[in-house]
XYZ file of C-alpha atoms in Angstrom:
588
model
C 16.683 -1.920 -23.482
C 13.199 -0.398 -23.707
C 11.924 -2.353 -26.662
C 12.688 -5.999 -26.079
C 12.573 -8.415 -28.959
C 9.542 -10.668 -28.899
C 10.581 -13.991 -27.441
C 10.113 -17.160 -29.394
C 8.031 -18.669 -26.603
C 5.637 -15.715 -26.666
C 5.294 -16.009 -30.408
C 4.058 -19.575 -30.167
C 0.808 -18.244 -28.786
C 0.393 -16.007 -31.828
C 0.982 -18.604 -34.489
C -2.558 -19.896 -34.739
C -4.077 -16.860 -36.447
C -6.190 -18.050 -39.382
C -6.109 -16.750 -42.904
C -8.705 -14.055 -43.469
C -10.294 -12.275 -46.380
C -8.127 -9.839 -48.265
C -10.411 -7.000 -47.186
C -9.408 -7.643 -43.571
C -5.760 -8.028 -44.605
C -4.875 -10.180 -41.607
C -1.314 -11.431 -41.573
C -0.284 -15.057 -41.750
C 2.238 -15.069 -38.916
C 3.078 -18.747 -38.648
C 6.798 -19.513 -38.778
C 7.599 -23.173 -39.269
C 11.050 -22.773 -37.756
C 9.528 -21.618 -34.500
C 6.780 -24.197 -34.150
C 9.072 -27.077 -34.940
C 7.698 -27.919 -38.394
C 10.461 -29.606 -40.356
C 9.449 -27.857 -43.602
C 11.195 -24.620 -42.652
C 14.195 -24.058 -44.889
C 13.211 -26.741 -47.373
C 12.463 -26.270 -51.056
C 9.080 -27.133 -52.519
C 7.455 -26.952 -55.938
C 7.189 -23.151 -55.796
C 9.860 -21.834 -53.424
C 13.576 -22.496 -53.335
C 15.090 -23.346 -49.967
C 16.954 -20.024 -49.942
C 13.682 -18.062 -50.034
C 13.052 -18.879 -46.381
C 16.095 -16.656 -45.759
C 15.275 -13.357 -47.531
C 18.422 -11.726 -46.151
C 20.622 -14.641 -47.159
C 22.526 -16.775 -44.687
C 24.383 -13.738 -43.333
C 21.431 -11.351 -43.116
C 18.373 -13.300 -41.914
C 17.027 -13.745 -38.396
C 15.023 -16.960 -37.970
C 12.611 -15.348 -35.521
C 9.934 -12.748 -36.180
C 11.588 -9.477 -35.270
C 12.628 -6.234 -36.930
C 15.303 -5.556 -34.303
C 17.522 -8.660 -34.364
C 21.159 -8.569 -35.386
C 22.337 -10.393 -38.478
C 24.422 -13.577 -38.303
C 27.179 -11.553 -40.002
C 27.193 -9.135 -37.068
C 27.471 -12.016 -34.620
C 30.092 -13.861 -36.655
C 32.288 -10.765 -36.889
C 32.209 -10.291 -33.113
C 30.291 -7.025 -33.349
C 27.414 -7.804 -30.971
C 28.589 -5.423 -28.234
C 28.810 -2.518 -30.670
C 25.429 -3.509 -32.134
C 23.797 -3.372 -28.693
C 25.392 -0.018 -27.889
C 24.276 1.367 -31.234
C 20.775 0.098 -30.572
C 20.700 2.211 -27.423
C 21.207 5.359 -29.512
C 18.276 4.362 -31.704
C 15.868 3.505 -28.900
C 16.302 6.417 -26.481
C 15.606 10.137 -26.458
C 18.268 12.704 -27.221
C 18.605 15.674 -24.914
C 20.290 19.052 -25.119
C 22.922 18.446 -22.426
C 22.738 14.923 -20.965
C 25.404 12.454 -22.169
C 25.668 10.123 -23.976
C 22.708 11.234 -26.112
C 23.321 14.964 -25.946
C 23.467 17.790 -28.468
C 19.804 17.979 -29.475
C 19.062 21.176 -31.377
C 19.094 24.098 -31.772
C 16.195 22.906 -33.991
C 15.172 19.330 -34.646
C 12.757 17.059 -36.491
C 12.482 14.402 -33.761
C 14.200 13.805 -30.432
C 14.731 10.095 -31.142
C 14.986 7.689 -34.064
C 12.350 5.299 -32.766
C 9.701 8.025 -32.786
C 9.660 7.707 -36.585
C 10.418 3.980 -36.778
C 8.005 2.430 -34.242
C 9.433 -0.917 -33.128
C 11.858 -0.605 -36.062
C 9.073 -0.677 -38.649
C 7.228 1.636 -41.029
C 5.755 4.904 -39.750
C 2.065 4.896 -38.843
C -0.981 6.683 -40.240
C -1.579 10.019 -38.485
C -4.327 12.614 -38.752
C -2.336 15.272 -36.920
C 1.320 16.243 -37.204
C 2.957 16.046 -33.782
C 6.706 15.531 -33.645
C 6.511 14.076 -30.129
C 3.875 11.490 -31.082
C 5.400 8.008 -30.981
C 4.881 6.293 -34.329
C 4.572 9.518 -36.307
C 7.010 8.646 -39.061
C 5.880 11.497 -41.271
C 8.378 13.928 -42.701
C 7.040 17.103 -44.240
C 7.919 17.615 -47.887
C 7.536 21.300 -48.739
C 8.345 22.163 -52.330
C 7.671 24.510 -55.235
C 5.229 22.902 -57.713
C 6.293 25.332 -60.443
C 9.439 27.314 -61.201
C 9.808 30.837 -59.845
C 11.875 33.267 -57.793
C 12.081 33.581 -54.000
C 11.449 36.811 -52.113
C 15.208 37.365 -51.858
C 15.713 36.985 -55.612
C 16.833 33.367 -55.979
C 15.483 31.334 -58.884
C 14.166 27.843 -58.267
C 13.016 24.946 -60.436
C 9.702 23.114 -60.405
C 9.503 20.367 -57.748
C 12.509 21.772 -55.871
C 12.414 21.942 -52.082
C 11.815 25.348 -50.559
C 15.021 26.782 -49.088
C 13.529 28.786 -46.232
C 13.438 25.633 -44.092
C 15.524 22.469 -44.195
C 14.756 19.628 -46.607
C 13.329 17.675 -43.680
C 11.497 20.553 -41.993
C 11.889 21.007 -38.250
C 8.981 21.728 -35.910
C 10.902 21.807 -32.626
C 13.559 24.149 -31.221
C 15.359 24.867 -27.954
C 14.431 27.901 -25.870
C 14.412 30.785 -26.764
C 14.243 29.988 -30.474
C 10.971 29.396 -32.290
C 10.744 26.291 -34.473
C 11.182 26.847 -38.225
C 7.626 25.533 -38.705
C 4.871 25.912 -36.118
C 3.383 22.415 -36.110
C 0.158 23.629 -34.481
C -0.707 25.271 -37.796
C -0.140 22.121 -39.876
C -3.413 20.661 -41.088
C -3.790 17.083 -42.348
C -7.093 16.226 -43.985
C -7.841 12.709 -45.172
C -9.990 12.545 -48.286
C -11.929 9.511 -49.455
C -11.709 8.559 -53.121
C -15.180 8.395 -54.636
C -14.121 7.461 -58.175
C -10.858 6.440 -59.823
C -9.645 8.189 -63.019
C -9.030 4.739 -64.491
C -12.796 4.283 -64.609
C -12.691 1.107 -62.531
C -15.529 0.737 -60.057
C -14.496 0.540 -56.414
C -15.610 -3.026 -56.064
C -14.202 -6.221 -57.483
C -16.245 -7.378 -60.491
C -16.038 -11.131 -59.834
C -17.677 -11.048 -56.391
C -18.754 -7.468 -55.667
C -16.495 -7.025 -52.628
C -15.853 -3.310 -52.164
C -12.673 -1.481 -51.245
C -11.947 2.076 -50.141
C -9.073 4.443 -50.880
C -7.975 7.560 -49.020
C -5.222 10.133 -49.387
C -3.887 13.027 -47.293
C -4.106 16.697 -48.147
C -1.700 18.819 -46.109
C -1.726 22.588 -45.782
C 0.606 24.936 -43.918
C -0.164 28.683 -43.922
C 2.627 31.203 -44.403
C 2.136 32.334 -40.815
C 3.495 28.963 -39.623
C 6.979 29.704 -40.988
C 9.308 31.436 -38.537
C 11.682 32.483 -41.299
C 12.734 35.625 -43.116
C 11.792 35.586 -45.904
C 8.753 33.334 -45.739
C 8.207 30.850 -48.568
C 5.693 31.359 -51.364
C 4.357 29.169 -54.180
C 4.646 25.936 -52.227
C 2.784 22.698 -51.689
C 3.115 20.103 -48.942
C 3.250 16.323 -49.052
C 3.887 13.644 -46.451
C 6.520 10.934 -46.662
C 6.630 8.254 -44.015
C 9.684 6.408 -42.794
C 10.200 2.865 -44.044
C 11.385 -0.179 -42.133
C 15.134 0.027 -41.560
C 15.963 -3.664 -41.253
C 17.988 -5.081 -44.141
C 19.362 -1.760 -45.372
C 22.910 -3.073 -44.972
C 22.039 -5.819 -47.454
C 20.695 -3.302 -49.966
C 23.925 -1.355 -49.527
C 25.810 -4.504 -50.550
C 24.101 -4.669 -53.966
C 26.597 -3.711 -56.652
C 25.719 -0.701 -58.782
C 26.729 -2.588 -61.939
C 23.969 -5.092 -61.163
C 21.573 -2.187 -60.680
C 22.598 -0.909 -64.098
C 21.663 -4.233 -65.703
C 18.171 -3.984 -64.202
C 17.751 -0.457 -65.571
C 18.935 -1.611 -68.995
C 16.551 -4.570 -68.971
C 13.567 -2.425 -68.023
C 14.498 0.202 -70.621
C 14.766 -2.530 -73.265
C 11.185 -3.582 -72.589
C 9.882 -0.045 -72.867
C 9.568 0.882 -69.195
C 9.675 4.670 -68.821
C 12.518 5.488 -66.425
C 13.153 8.658 -64.473
C 15.416 10.840 -66.678
C 17.075 12.106 -63.502
C 18.409 8.565 -63.055
C 18.632 7.140 -66.565
C 19.851 8.587 -69.868
C 17.593 6.865 -72.392
C 19.692 7.874 -75.406
C 22.990 6.708 -73.934
C 21.355 3.688 -72.261
C 23.394 4.541 -69.195
C 23.235 6.419 -65.915
C 22.229 10.067 -66.136
C 24.749 12.552 -64.782
C 22.346 13.306 -61.909
C 22.161 9.614 -60.907
C 25.551 9.920 -59.235
C 25.908 11.014 -55.621
C 29.130 12.645 -54.460
C 30.251 11.303 -51.095
C 32.206 13.268 -48.501
C 35.610 12.244 -49.872
C 34.655 12.934 -53.482
C 33.811 9.316 -54.353
C 30.826 9.023 -56.682
C 28.232 6.280 -56.304
C 24.850 5.651 -57.905
C 21.882 6.643 -55.769
C 19.767 3.832 -54.342
C 18.268 4.993 -51.022
C 15.065 6.910 -50.140
C 11.850 7.205 -52.143
C 13.405 10.074 -54.092
C 16.739 8.282 -54.684
C 18.781 10.967 -52.947
C 21.506 8.872 -51.282
C 24.041 6.250 -52.334
C 26.097 4.653 -49.535
C 24.394 3.702 -46.272
C 27.351 5.307 -44.477
C 26.307 8.625 -46.039
C 22.665 7.679 -46.382
C 19.461 7.281 -44.392
C 20.923 6.397 -40.982
C 24.277 8.163 -41.050
C 22.585 11.297 -42.294
C 19.465 11.040 -40.128
C 21.297 10.683 -36.817
C 22.659 14.151 -37.613
C 19.859 16.045 -39.339
C 16.846 14.586 -37.512
C 18.318 15.552 -34.133
C 20.925 18.147 -35.212
C 23.464 16.188 -33.157
C 26.872 16.945 -34.665
C 30.032 14.829 -34.830
C 33.615 15.092 -36.045
C 32.700 14.912 -39.744
C 29.653 17.194 -39.372
C 30.962 20.458 -37.936
C 27.929 22.385 -39.087
C 24.217 22.621 -38.350
C 21.132 21.429 -40.187
C 19.588 24.890 -40.455
C 18.857 27.619 -43.001
C 19.885 31.281 -43.281
C 16.200 32.285 -43.441
C 15.541 30.730 -40.040
C 18.742 32.205 -38.604
C 17.782 35.680 -39.798
C 14.303 35.427 -38.278
C 15.691 34.354 -34.892
C 18.317 37.109 -34.893
C 15.597 39.696 -35.518
C 13.354 38.507 -32.681
C 13.771 40.890 -29.700
C 12.555 38.189 -27.290
C 15.356 35.882 -28.433
C 17.952 38.621 -27.942
C 16.575 39.543 -24.522
C 16.520 35.938 -23.315
C 20.106 35.249 -24.408
C 21.241 38.519 -22.822
C 19.674 37.420 -19.533
C 20.683 33.740 -19.525
C 23.722 33.439 -21.796
C 26.479 35.234 -19.884
C 27.210 32.205 -17.686
C 29.810 30.010 -19.407
C 27.982 26.883 -18.240
C 24.859 27.887 -20.181
C 24.110 26.251 -23.542
C 23.250 29.763 -24.717
C 26.709 31.138 -23.949
C 27.977 30.616 -27.527
C 25.288 33.081 -28.684
C 26.131 35.671 -26.028
C 27.852 39.016 -26.657
C 28.222 42.268 -24.734
C 25.609 44.173 -26.732
C 22.197 43.473 -28.239
C 23.624 44.037 -31.698
C 26.459 41.642 -30.920
C 24.002 38.940 -29.822
C 21.964 39.505 -32.972
C 25.043 39.063 -35.154
C 26.194 36.002 -33.196
C 22.780 34.294 -33.432
C 22.633 34.883 -37.169
C 26.226 33.734 -37.697
C 25.880 30.491 -35.728
C 22.391 29.448 -36.810
C 23.205 30.011 -40.479
C 26.384 27.895 -40.272
C 25.099 25.001 -42.382
C 28.222 24.205 -44.403
C 31.394 22.343 -43.490
C 34.611 24.310 -42.893
C 36.570 24.921 -46.095
C 40.311 24.959 -46.717
C 41.008 24.210 -43.066
C 39.473 27.489 -41.962
C 37.465 27.611 -38.760
C 33.736 28.233 -39.226
C 31.252 29.736 -36.762
C 30.210 26.312 -35.492
C 33.776 25.377 -34.563
C 34.642 28.790 -33.172
C 31.640 29.262 -30.899
C 29.719 26.006 -30.430
C 32.496 23.413 -30.476
C 35.561 25.153 -29.079
C 33.854 27.731 -26.892
C 32.209 27.282 -23.492
C 30.381 25.214 -22.369
C 31.432 22.549 -24.924
C 35.169 23.316 -24.850
C 36.079 21.058 -27.747
C 33.939 18.034 -26.848
C 31.994 16.535 -29.755
C 28.262 16.048 -29.266
C 28.532 12.495 -30.629
C 31.881 10.754 -30.349
C 33.370 8.783 -33.225
C 33.050 5.617 -31.129
C 29.349 6.212 -30.453
C 28.714 6.941 -34.108
C 30.609 3.801 -35.119
C 28.478 1.686 -32.759
C 25.355 3.255 -34.233
C 26.423 2.330 -37.764
C 27.280 -1.246 -36.724
C 23.721 -1.472 -35.424
C 22.223 0.150 -38.522
C 24.147 -2.009 -40.969
C 23.663 -5.044 -38.751
C 19.846 -5.201 -38.622
C 18.550 -8.538 -39.896
C 15.601 -9.303 -42.144
C 13.047 -11.630 -40.501
C 12.744 -15.097 -42.007
C 9.918 -15.798 -44.437
C 6.863 -17.628 -43.146
C 4.419 -20.248 -44.455
C 6.197 -20.913 -47.722
C 4.923 -24.492 -47.536
C 1.319 -23.227 -47.371
C -0.718 -23.983 -50.521
C -2.421 -20.582 -50.520
C 0.910 -18.747 -50.203
C 2.362 -20.844 -53.013
C -0.586 -20.050 -55.270
C -0.141 -16.376 -54.397
C 3.449 -16.409 -55.600
C 2.433 -17.987 -58.903
C -0.187 -15.298 -59.512
C 2.152 -12.494 -58.364
C 4.632 -13.638 -61.001
C 2.093 -14.341 -63.759
C 0.472 -10.931 -63.373
C 3.785 -9.094 -63.795
C 4.083 -7.806 -60.234
C 7.590 -9.256 -60.012
C 8.809 -6.907 -62.745
C 9.024 -3.950 -60.364
C 9.022 -5.987 -57.169
C 12.037 -7.932 -58.394
C 12.261 -10.949 -56.074
C 15.987 -11.551 -55.727
C 19.421 -9.993 -55.966
C 22.935 -11.329 -55.503
C 25.074 -9.014 -53.412
C 28.563 -8.150 -54.585
C 31.820 -8.285 -52.658
C 30.402 -5.610 -50.323
C 33.447 -3.368 -50.267
C 31.435 -0.673 -48.560
C 32.404 2.985 -48.503
C 33.610 4.306 -45.128
C 33.014 7.833 -43.861
C 35.574 10.035 -42.135
C 34.189 9.607 -38.611
C 34.565 5.824 -38.728
C 37.985 6.177 -40.351
C 39.056 8.447 -37.499
C 37.824 5.980 -34.887
C 39.513 3.065 -36.666
C 42.794 4.977 -36.733
C 42.521 5.736 -33.018
C 42.338 2.012 -32.182
C 44.689 0.787 -34.898
C 42.064 -1.084 -36.918
C 41.215 -1.325 -40.617
C 37.932 0.581 -41.153
C 37.109 -1.649 -44.117
C 36.649 -4.638 -41.803
C 34.801 -2.989 -38.912
C 31.201 -3.035 -40.173
C 28.957 -6.049 -40.909
C 29.613 -7.384 -44.415
C 27.301 -9.359 -46.700
C 29.313 -10.636 -49.673
C 27.800 -12.930 -52.305
C 24.413 -13.364 -50.646
C 21.233 -14.289 -52.507
C 18.623 -11.992 -50.995
C 14.891 -11.508 -51.613
C 13.889 -7.875 -50.987
C 11.253 -7.746 -53.761
C 12.347 -4.423 -55.214
C 14.057 -3.458 -58.460
C 15.560 -0.342 -56.792
C 14.043 1.669 -59.642
C 11.637 4.591 -59.438
C 8.215 4.226 -61.035
C 5.044 6.313 -61.278
C 1.527 5.427 -60.121
C -0.152 8.794 -60.843
C -2.019 8.850 -57.539
C -4.108 11.708 -56.150
C -1.820 14.129 -54.267
C 1.117 12.073 -55.446
C 4.662 12.034 -54.097
C 6.641 15.213 -54.851
C 7.992 14.402 -58.338
C 5.648 11.516 -59.101
C 8.649 9.156 -59.156
C 8.988 6.752 -56.228
C 11.476 3.938 -55.653
C 9.891 0.498 -55.426
C 9.623 -0.266 -51.720
C 11.047 -3.625 -50.564
C 8.323 -6.052 -49.474
C 10.441 -8.333 -47.298
C 9.191 -8.613 -43.733
C 6.265 -6.220 -44.198
C 3.723 -8.924 -43.394
C 4.829 -8.736 -39.752
C 4.036 -5.033 -39.439
C 0.625 -5.441 -37.821
C 1.979 -7.771 -35.165
C 5.188 -5.848 -34.465
C 4.048 -2.222 -34.812
C 0.270 -2.358 -34.478
C -0.565 -1.183 -38.008
C -0.282 -2.411 -41.596
C -0.092 0.966 -43.362
C 1.637 0.970 -46.735
C 2.845 3.308 -49.489
C 4.956 6.406 -49.028
C 2.438 8.389 -46.956
C 0.572 5.520 -45.242
C -2.494 6.150 -47.404
C -3.009 2.412 -47.888
C -4.342 0.776 -44.733
C -3.672 -2.733 -45.988
C -2.225 -4.708 -48.888
C -5.412 -4.575 -50.964
C -5.582 -0.787 -50.880
C -1.896 -0.561 -51.770
C -2.457 -2.733 -54.837
C -5.548 -0.818 -55.920
C -3.630 2.462 -55.855
C -1.499 0.834 -58.565
C -4.494 0.917 -60.935
C -5.999 4.206 -59.753
C -4.934 5.784 -63.065
C -4.420 4.089 -66.431
C -1.090 5.898 -66.798
C 0.303 3.968 -63.820
C 3.405 1.910 -64.588
C 1.725 -0.971 -62.747
C -1.776 -0.577 -64.188
C -1.859 -3.844 -66.146
C -0.493 -5.891 -63.262
C -2.912 -4.375 -60.751
C -5.780 -4.813 -63.212
C -5.174 -8.563 -63.049
C -5.659 -8.404 -59.286
C -8.800 -6.311 -59.740
C -10.316 -8.841 -62.157
C -9.323 -11.872 -60.084
C -11.543 -14.020 -57.913
C -11.615 -13.458 -54.183
C -9.723 -16.711 -53.694
C -6.955 -15.489 -56.008
C -6.781 -12.079 -54.332
C -6.550 -13.678 -50.901
C -3.722 -15.885 -52.147
C -1.683 -12.911 -53.377
C -2.215 -11.074 -50.081
C -1.150 -14.181 -48.142
C 1.997 -14.433 -50.277
C 2.940 -10.770 -49.790
C 2.466 -11.149 -46.043
C 4.611 -14.293 -45.968
C 7.804 -13.115 -47.673
C-alpha cells in the first residue's frame, strides 16, 4: 500500500520530543506502551486504566497510527476485507480502469485520501485546488437569506443552493465543464485585530500573545457552469475530519444521546431547535434521518448533523458523491438539473460527443444520438438523473449508462468492493492515549474538567449492543455468499470509549462562522498525533485554528459563545496551567 503505517521501531526515535510552550503547540508523542514503560494501561490518581484505550478494548490500536485496524476487525476475521477496503481509500479513481473505475461525469475529488491526508484532518489551504493532496476543504455554498431562484423556486435562509450539488464539484470529464470553475475561487485569510468579547489578544497573567485568523471565500457568478446561475449566495469552507473511530461513534445508542440532550437542556444549554424540541423535551421532527429502507434514526454525523448510520453516512455516502462512482444501491448520479441543462446547451459539448461518441467502446457513447438535438436531449436526460428509480421503472441512468454500451450492465463499484470498503471504514481504530502518567498531563485533565470544558467535550460513552443498520448493497452481497449481513461488519458492543464529544451542536459565534452557526462538537481523541502523522495541527471546521491554543481562544471570541465561560478560564490562567491543558488535549 502507498501509505504504510509508521512502524513501532521508527516511532522510538520520535518519543523524546520535549514539552513546549502552548504557543508552539508541540505534541507530546511519547507512548509508554511502545517504549516499554510499565505504566501504560495502569490507573493513577487522575486517569482510569481504561482511558489509555480511548476506543475501548475492541476499538483501540496500541501504536500511534490513524490507519490501523481495530482488534474487533482482527477478531472477527475481517483483516483481508479491511486491507482491500483500504486500497479503495488510498488510491486514485479513474474513468475506465478497474477496480477503481467510474469517476465522473463530475466529481469533488478523485480519491478519498486527497481530503483525509494520512487518514487525518484536512489541512489549511490558501487556494482551492481539488487535486492538491491534503486539501480537505469542501465548498459550502448557501443562501444567507430566504428568496426565490431564477427559475421560480422558493428557498429558505441558510439552505444550500440547488444549482450545484451540496458538496460542489470542480472537476468533470471531457467534454463537460465542471459545475464550478475552481480557478475563480478566491480564499483570503484575514487576521483578527480585536475580538467582540473585548478580550485583549494576549494572556493577562503573563502577556503572551496569540493570533487568530479566518477565511473569507468568494466565487463570482461567472464561475458557475449552470443554467440558471445562483444568486444571493455566500460561501464557507468545511474541512474533513479524521475518520478513525467512526465505527465506534456509530455504536453509540441514540437513547443515550437523548439523555445527554436532556441533561444539557435541564441545565439551560441552548440546543439547536432543528435537533431538539425544547417544549416536548424530546427529539425534533427534523432530528430524524430516513434511511434507504425507510428506517428512521437520529442524526449524529457531520458538523451539520446531516447523517445517522455510518452505512448511510460519511463514508458510504462519500465514496459515491465525492467521486460519482455508482453501485447497485445508487443507480443515479450526484448532479443537478441546472448543470445538466448548461452542458446540453453547450455547442462544443454536442460537437465533441457527435465526433467521439458513436463508437460503442467510448465512455461518451451513452450520450450519443443520431442528431444534434438528440445528443442535447440525451445529455440533459442523463446528467439530470439524480434520483433513484421509482416503482421498479428504469431511469435514464439504468437505460443508458448502466445497461447500454460500453458498460453493458456492469456496476462501477461491485457490492463486494463496497462491502470491503465499509469493513475498512468501520474497522479503523483509535490510537491509544499517551503520557497519562505524566504530571503535566494529569494537571491538564483536572483543569479541563474544573473549567467546564468536559461539558461539551464529554469524555466518555458506553456503546450499546451495536446492532448496526445495513444498507442494500451489503445485504445483496451477503445474500450472494449466503451470509448474515448483521454479522459481517466490525462490531463494538458494550465498550467504554473516550471520544471527548457530546455529539451535540453548539455555537461559538465566530467571524465568518459555519453555515448555520451550529456545529457538532468535534471528537478530540487522537488529534494530538496530527502534527506527526499529517504534518499539520490545524483545528476547527475550516482549519482556521493553527494549534490548540487558537482553537480554544475562538471559543471566547464572542461573549455569546456557548463555551465562553470555559474558555475564559483558559484565558485567565497562568502559562503553566495553559500548557498543562494543551498537553492533556494532545495526550488523549
